[in-house]
mmCIF file of C-alpha atoms and ligand atoms in Angstrom:
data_model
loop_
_atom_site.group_PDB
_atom_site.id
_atom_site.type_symbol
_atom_site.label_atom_id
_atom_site.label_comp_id
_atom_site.label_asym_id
_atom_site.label_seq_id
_atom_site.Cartn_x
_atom_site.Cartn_y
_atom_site.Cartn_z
ATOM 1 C CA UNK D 285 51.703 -19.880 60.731
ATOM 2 C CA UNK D 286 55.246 -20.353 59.736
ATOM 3 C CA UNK D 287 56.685 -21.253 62.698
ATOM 4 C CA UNK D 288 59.505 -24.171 61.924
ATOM 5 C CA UNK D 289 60.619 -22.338 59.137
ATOM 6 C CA UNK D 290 64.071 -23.148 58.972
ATOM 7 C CA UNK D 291 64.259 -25.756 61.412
ATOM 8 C CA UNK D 292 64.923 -29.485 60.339
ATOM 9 C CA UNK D 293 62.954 -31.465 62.433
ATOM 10 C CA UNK D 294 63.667 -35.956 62.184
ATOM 11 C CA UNK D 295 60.590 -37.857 62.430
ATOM 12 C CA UNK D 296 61.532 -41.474 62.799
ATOM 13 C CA UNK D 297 58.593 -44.514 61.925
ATOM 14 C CA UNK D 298 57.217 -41.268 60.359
ATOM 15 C CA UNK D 299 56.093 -43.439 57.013
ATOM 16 C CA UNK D 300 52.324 -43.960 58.589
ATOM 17 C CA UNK D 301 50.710 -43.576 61.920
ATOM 18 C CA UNK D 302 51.566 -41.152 64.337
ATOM 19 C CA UNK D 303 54.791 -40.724 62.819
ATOM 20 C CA UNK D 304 53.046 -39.579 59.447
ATOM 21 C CA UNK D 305 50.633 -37.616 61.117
ATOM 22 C CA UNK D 306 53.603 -35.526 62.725
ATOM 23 C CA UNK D 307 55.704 -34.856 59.553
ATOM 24 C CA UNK D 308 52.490 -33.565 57.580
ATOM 25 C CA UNK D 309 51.940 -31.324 61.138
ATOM 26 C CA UNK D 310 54.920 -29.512 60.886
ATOM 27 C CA UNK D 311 55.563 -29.557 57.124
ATOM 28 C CA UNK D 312 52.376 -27.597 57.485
ATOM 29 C CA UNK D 313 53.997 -25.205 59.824
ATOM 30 C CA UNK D 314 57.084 -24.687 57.382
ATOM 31 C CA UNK D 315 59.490 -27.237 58.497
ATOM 32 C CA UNK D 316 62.144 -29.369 56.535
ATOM 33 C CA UNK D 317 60.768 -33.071 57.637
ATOM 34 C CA UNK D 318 62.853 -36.010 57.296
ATOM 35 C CA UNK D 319 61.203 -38.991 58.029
ATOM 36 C CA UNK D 320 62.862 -42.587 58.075
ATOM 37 C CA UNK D 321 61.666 -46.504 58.743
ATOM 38 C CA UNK D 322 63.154 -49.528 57.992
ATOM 39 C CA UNK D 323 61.324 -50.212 54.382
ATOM 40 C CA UNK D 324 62.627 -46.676 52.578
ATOM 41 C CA UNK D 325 60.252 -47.024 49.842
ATOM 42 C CA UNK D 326 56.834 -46.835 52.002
ATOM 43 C CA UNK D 327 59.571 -43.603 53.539
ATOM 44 C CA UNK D 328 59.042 -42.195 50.399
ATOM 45 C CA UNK D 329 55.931 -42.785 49.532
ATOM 46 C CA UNK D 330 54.779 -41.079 52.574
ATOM 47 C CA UNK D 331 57.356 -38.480 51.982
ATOM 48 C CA UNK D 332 55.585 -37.773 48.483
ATOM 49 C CA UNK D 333 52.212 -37.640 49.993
ATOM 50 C CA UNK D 334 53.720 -35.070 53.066
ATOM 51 C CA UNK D 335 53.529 -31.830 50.979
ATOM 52 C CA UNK D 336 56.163 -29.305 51.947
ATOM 53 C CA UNK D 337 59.201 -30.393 52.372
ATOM 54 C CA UNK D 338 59.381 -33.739 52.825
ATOM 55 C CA UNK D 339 62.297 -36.170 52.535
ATOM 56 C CA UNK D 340 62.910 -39.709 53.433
ATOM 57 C CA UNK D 341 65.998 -42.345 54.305
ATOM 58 C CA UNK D 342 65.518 -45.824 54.991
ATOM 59 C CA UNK D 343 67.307 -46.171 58.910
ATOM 60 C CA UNK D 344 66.838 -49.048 61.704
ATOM 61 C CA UNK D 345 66.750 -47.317 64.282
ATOM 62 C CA UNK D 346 67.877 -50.399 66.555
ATOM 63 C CA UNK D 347 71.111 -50.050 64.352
ATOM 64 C CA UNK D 348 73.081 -47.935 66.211
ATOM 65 C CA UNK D 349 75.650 -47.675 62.963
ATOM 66 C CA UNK D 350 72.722 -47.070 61.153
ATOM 67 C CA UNK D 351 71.121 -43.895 63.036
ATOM 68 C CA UNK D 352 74.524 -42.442 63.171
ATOM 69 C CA UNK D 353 74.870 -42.406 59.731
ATOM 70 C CA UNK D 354 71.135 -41.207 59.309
ATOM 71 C CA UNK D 355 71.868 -38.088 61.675
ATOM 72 C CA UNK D 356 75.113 -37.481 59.917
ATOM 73 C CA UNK D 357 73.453 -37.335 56.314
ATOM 74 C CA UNK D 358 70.962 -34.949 57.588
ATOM 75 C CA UNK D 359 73.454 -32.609 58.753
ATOM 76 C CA UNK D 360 75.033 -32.787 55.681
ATOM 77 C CA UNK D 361 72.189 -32.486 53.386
ATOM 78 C CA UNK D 362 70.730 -29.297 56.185
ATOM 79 C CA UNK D 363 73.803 -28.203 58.289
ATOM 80 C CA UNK D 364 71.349 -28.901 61.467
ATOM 81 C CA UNK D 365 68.983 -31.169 63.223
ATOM 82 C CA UNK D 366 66.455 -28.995 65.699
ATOM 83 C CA UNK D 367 63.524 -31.400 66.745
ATOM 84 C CA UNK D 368 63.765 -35.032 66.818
ATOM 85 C CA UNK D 369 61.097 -36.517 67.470
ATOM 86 C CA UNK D 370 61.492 -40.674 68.390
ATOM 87 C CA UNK D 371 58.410 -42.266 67.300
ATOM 88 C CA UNK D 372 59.143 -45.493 65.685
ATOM 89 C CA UNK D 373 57.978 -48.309 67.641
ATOM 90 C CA UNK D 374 56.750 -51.754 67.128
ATOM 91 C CA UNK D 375 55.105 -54.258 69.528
ATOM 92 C CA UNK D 376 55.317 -58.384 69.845
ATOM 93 C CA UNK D 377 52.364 -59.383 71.964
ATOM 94 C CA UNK D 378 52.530 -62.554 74.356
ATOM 95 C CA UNK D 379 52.418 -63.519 77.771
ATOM 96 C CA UNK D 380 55.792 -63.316 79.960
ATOM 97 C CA UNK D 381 55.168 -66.644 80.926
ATOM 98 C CA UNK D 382 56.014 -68.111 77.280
ATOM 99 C CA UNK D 383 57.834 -64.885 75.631
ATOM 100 C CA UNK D 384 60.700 -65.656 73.788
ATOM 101 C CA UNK D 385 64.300 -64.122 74.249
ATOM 102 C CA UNK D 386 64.046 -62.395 70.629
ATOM 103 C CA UNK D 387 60.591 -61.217 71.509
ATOM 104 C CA UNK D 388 61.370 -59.120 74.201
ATOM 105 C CA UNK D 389 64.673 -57.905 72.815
ATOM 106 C CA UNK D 390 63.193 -56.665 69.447
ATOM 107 C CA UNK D 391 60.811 -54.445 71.253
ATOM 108 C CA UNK D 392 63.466 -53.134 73.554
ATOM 109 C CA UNK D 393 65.775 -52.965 70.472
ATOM 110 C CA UNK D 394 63.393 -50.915 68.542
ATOM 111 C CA UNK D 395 61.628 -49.084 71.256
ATOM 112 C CA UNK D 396 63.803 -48.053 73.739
ATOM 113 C CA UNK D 397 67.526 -48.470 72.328
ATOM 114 C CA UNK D 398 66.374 -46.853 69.223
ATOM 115 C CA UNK D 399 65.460 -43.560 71.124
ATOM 116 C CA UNK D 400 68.829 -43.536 73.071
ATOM 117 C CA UNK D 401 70.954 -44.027 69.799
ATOM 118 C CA UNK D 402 69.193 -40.871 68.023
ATOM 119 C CA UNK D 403 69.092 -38.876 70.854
ATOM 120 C CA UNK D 404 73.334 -39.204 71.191
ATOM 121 C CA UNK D 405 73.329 -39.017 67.692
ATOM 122 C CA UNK D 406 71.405 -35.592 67.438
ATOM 123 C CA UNK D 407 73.071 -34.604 70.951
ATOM 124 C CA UNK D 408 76.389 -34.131 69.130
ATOM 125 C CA UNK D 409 74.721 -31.203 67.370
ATOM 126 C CA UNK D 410 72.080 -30.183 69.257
ATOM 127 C CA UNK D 411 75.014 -29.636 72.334
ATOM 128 C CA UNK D 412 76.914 -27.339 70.074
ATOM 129 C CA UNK D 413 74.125 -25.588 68.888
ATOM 130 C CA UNK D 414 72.637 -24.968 71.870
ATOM 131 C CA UNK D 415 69.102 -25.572 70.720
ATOM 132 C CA UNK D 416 67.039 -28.804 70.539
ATOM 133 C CA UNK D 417 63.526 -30.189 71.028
ATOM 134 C CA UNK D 418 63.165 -33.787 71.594
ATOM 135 C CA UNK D 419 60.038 -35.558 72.230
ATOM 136 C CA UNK D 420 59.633 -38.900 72.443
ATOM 137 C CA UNK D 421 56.580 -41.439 71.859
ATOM 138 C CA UNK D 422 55.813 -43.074 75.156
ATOM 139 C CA UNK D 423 52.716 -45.319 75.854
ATOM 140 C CA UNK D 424 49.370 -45.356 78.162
ATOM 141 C CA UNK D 425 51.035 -48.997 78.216
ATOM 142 C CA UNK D 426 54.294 -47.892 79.741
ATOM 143 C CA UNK D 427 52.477 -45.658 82.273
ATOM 144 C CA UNK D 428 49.842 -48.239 83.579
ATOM 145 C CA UNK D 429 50.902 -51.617 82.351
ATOM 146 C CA UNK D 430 49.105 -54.650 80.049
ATOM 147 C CA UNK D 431 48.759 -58.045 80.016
ATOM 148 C CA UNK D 432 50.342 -59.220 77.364
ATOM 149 C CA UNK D 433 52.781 -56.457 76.579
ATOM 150 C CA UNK D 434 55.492 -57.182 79.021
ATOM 151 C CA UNK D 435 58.099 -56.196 76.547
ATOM 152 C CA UNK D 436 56.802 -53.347 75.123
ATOM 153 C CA UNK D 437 55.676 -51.876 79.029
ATOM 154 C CA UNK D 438 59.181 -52.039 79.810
ATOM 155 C CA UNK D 439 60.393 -50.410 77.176
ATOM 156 C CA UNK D 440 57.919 -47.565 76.933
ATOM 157 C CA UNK D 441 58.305 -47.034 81.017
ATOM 158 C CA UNK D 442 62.023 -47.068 80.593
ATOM 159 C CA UNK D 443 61.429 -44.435 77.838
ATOM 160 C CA UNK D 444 59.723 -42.721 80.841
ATOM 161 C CA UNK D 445 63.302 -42.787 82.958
ATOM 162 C CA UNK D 446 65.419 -41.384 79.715
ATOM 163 C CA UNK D 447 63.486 -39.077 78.899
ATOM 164 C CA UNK D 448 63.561 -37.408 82.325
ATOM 165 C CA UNK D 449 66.975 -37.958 83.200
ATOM 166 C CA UNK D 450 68.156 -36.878 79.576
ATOM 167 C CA UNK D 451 66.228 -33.536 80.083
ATOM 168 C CA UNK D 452 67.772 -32.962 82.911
ATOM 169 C CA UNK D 453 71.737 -33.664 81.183
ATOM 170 C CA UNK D 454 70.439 -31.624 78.076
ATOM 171 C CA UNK D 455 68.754 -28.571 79.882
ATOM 172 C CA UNK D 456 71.761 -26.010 80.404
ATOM 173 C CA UNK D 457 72.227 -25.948 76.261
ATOM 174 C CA UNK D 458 68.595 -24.903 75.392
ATOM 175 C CA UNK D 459 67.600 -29.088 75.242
ATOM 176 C CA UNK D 460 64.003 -29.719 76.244
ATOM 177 C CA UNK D 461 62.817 -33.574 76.460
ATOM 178 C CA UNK D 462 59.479 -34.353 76.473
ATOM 179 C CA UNK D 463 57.280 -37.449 76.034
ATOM 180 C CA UNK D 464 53.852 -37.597 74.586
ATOM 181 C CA UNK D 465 52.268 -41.001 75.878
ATOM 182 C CA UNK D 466 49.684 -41.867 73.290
ATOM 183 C CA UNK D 467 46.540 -44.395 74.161
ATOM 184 C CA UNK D 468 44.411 -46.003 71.588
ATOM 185 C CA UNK D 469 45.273 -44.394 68.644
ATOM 186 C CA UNK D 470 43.688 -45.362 64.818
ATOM 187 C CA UNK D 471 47.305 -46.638 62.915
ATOM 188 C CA UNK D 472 48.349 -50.114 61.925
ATOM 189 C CA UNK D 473 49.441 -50.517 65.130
ATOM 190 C CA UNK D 474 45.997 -51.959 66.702
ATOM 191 C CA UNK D 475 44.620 -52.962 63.371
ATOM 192 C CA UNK D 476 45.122 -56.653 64.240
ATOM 193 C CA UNK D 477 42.667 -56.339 67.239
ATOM 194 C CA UNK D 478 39.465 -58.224 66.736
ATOM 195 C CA UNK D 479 36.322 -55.996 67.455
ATOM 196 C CA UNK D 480 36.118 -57.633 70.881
ATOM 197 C CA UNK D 481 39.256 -56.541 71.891
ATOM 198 C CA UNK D 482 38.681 -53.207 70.879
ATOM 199 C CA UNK D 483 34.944 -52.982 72.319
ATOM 200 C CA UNK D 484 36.969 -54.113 75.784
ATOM 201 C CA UNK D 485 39.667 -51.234 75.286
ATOM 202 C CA UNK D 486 37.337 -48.833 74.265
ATOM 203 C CA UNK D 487 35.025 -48.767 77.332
ATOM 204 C CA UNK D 488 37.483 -47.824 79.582
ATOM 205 C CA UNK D 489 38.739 -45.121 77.724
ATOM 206 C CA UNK D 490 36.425 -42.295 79.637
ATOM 207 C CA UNK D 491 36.366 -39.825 76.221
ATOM 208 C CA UNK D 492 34.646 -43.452 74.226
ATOM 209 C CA UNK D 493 36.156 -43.284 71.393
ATOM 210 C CA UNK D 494 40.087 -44.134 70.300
ATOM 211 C CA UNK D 495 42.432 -40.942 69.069
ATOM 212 C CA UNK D 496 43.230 -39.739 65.792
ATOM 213 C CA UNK D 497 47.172 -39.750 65.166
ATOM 214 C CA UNK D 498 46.721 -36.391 64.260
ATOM 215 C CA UNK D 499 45.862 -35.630 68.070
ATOM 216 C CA UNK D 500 48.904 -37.043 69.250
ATOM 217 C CA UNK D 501 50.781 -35.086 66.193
ATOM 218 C CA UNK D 502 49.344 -31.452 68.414
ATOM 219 C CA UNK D 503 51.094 -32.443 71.616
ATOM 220 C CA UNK D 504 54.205 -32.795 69.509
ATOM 221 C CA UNK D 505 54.007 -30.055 67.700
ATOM 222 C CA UNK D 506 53.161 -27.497 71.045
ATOM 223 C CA UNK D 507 56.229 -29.899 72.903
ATOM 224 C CA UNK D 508 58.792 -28.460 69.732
ATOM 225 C CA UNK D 509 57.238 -25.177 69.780
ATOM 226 C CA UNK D 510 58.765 -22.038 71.459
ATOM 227 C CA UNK D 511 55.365 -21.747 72.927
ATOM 228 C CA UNK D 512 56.749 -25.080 75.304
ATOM 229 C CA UNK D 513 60.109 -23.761 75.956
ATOM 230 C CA UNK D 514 60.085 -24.079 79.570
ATOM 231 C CA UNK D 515 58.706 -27.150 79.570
ATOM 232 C CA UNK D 516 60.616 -30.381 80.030
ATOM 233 C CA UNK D 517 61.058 -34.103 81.373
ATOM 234 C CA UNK D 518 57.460 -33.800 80.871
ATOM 235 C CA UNK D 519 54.865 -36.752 80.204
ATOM 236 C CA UNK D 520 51.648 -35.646 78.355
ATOM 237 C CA UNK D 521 49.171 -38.667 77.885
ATOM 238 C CA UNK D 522 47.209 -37.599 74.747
ATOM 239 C CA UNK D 523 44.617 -40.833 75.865
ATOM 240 C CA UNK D 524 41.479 -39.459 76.261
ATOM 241 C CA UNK D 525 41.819 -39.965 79.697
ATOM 242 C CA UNK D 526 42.667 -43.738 79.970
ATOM 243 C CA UNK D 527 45.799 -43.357 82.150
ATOM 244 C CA UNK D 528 43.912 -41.184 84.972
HETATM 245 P P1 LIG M 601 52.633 -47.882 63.072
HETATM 246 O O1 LIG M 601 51.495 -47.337 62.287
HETATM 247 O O2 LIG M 601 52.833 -49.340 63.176
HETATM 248 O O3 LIG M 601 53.987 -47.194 62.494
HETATM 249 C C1 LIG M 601 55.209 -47.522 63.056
HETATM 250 C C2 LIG M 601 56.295 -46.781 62.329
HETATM 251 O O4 LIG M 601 57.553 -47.105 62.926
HETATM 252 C C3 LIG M 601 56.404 -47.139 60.864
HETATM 253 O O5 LIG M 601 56.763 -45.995 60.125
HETATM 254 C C4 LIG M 601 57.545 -48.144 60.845
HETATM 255 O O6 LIG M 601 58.134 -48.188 59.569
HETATM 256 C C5 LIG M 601 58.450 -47.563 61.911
HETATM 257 N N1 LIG M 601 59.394 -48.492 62.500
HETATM 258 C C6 LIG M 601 59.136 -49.639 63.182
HETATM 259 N N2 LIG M 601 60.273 -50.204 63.573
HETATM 260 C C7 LIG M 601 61.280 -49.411 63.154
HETATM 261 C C8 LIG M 601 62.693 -49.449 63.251
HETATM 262 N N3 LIG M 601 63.329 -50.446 63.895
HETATM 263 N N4 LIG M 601 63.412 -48.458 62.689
HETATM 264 C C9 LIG M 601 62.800 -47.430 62.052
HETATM 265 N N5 LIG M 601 61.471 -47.325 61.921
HETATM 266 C C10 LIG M 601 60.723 -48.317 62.469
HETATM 267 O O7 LIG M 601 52.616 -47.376 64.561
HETATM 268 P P2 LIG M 601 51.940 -46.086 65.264
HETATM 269 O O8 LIG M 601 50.701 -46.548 65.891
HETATM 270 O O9 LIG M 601 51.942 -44.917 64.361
HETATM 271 O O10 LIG M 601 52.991 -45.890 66.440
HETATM 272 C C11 LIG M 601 53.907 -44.820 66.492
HETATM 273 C C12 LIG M 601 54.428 -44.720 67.908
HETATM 274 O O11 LIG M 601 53.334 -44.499 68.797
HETATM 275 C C13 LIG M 601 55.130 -45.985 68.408
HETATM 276 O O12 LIG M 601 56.230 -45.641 69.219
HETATM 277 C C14 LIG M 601 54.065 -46.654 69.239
HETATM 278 O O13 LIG M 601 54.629 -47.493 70.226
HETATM 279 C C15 LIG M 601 53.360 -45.455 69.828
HETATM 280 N N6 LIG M 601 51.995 -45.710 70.289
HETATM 281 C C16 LIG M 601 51.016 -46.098 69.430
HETATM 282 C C17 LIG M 601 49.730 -46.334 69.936
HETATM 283 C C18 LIG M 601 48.576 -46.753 69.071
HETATM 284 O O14 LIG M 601 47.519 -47.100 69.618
HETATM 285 N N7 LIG M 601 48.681 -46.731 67.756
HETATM 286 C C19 LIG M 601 49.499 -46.183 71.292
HETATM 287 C C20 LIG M 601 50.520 -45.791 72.133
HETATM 288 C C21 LIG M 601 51.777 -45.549 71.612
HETATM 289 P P3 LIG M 601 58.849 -49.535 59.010
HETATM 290 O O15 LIG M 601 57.918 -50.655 59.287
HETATM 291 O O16 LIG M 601 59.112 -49.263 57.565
HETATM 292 O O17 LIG M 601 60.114 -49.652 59.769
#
């Protein structure tokens, strides 16, 4: 099935992970895929392993400078941005208690202003062409809280707050925003837990097991699709159930 055939779809953090796992989904399904990060050789190695078509820029997306001018060559290079999809994330893990300043404003940087500058990026288009999907990467985290991950809670919850009241600015001109809100997923993201820590997060996920990135990469996929067209300001956990 062939259908984002003609669409241009932005996958940012889309060089591993989740991020990869969506570009590969809907180069599958016909779709132009660019995906960016900050390193835009691991961008284009991923790119290269994508199939379809597959392209890749280097962008920070806590630069707001820098996103513009990301959104800006995509419209030049495609004439249109459809689906935007605001995955790249990172996390800094410490207590509250003894987090420092940069700490907490590098995850909010990355996480949270990173979404907001692509989505007014892509809105300038998106507005005038009265068509857009954007779903963005939320957290079990930012839906139930962790010890630990102060920073990145707030961010992700806030994530929770844009992406409803941005659906609801966006909705008259065909705009639907959505949030998938992963749990345990298998990416480099958790590789640095030791096997106790992941024994402890694993039994209270009530499937047992953590998710594939390519099972977050479905929700997106239906979120973008016409099939979810009347859908929006929505949160899908894709968690196995850990945020029940
Ligand atoms: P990952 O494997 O660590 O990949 C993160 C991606 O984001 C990379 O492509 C990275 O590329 C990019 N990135 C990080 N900071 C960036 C920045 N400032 N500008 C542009 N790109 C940036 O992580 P993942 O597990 O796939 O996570 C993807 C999303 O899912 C994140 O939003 C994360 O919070 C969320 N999530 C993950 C899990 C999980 O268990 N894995 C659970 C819940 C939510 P560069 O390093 O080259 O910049």
């Amino acid at each position: 099935m062939n259908q984002f055939e003609g669409k241009a779809v932005l996958v940012t953090g889309g060089s591993r992970g989740i991020g990869l796992a969506c570009a590969k989904a809907f180069a599958l399904q016909g779709a132009t895929v660019i995906v960016c990060g900050r390193n835009e050789a691991a961008a284009q190695a991923a790119a290269a392993s994508v199939g379809g078509k597959c392209e890749a820029l280097g962008c920070d997306v806590s630069d707001a400078n820098a996103v513009k001018r990301l959104v800006d060559e995509i419209i030049r290079r495609h004439g249109a941005l459809h689906i935007l999809v605001n995955n790249a994330g990172v996390t800094e893990v410490g207590l509250a208690a003894r987090m420092k300043n940069e700490q907490w404003e590098r995850v909010l940087a990355t996480n949270l202003n990173g979404a907001f500058y692509t989505c007014r990026a892509a809105a300038r288009h998106m507005l005038k062409q009265r068509y857009g999907r954007i779903v963005n990467i939320g957290s079990v985290i930012g839906l139930r809280g962790q010890a630990g991950q102060c920073n990145y809670a707030a961010a992700k919850a806030g994530l929770v707050g844009f992406t409803k009241a941005y659906a609801r600015e966006v909705a008259p001109r065909n705009i639907t925003v959505n949030m998938v809100a992963p749990g345990l997923i298998e990416t480099d993201m958790i590789a640095g837990m030791t096997e106790d820590m992941r024994a402890a997060a694993i039994a209270q996920i009530p499937v047992g097991r953590a998710g594939e990135p390519e099972e977050v990469a479905n929700a997106v996929v239906f979120l973008a699709s016409d099939a979810a067209a009347y859908i929006t300001g929505a949160v899908i956990p894709v968690d196995g159930g850990l945020a029940m």
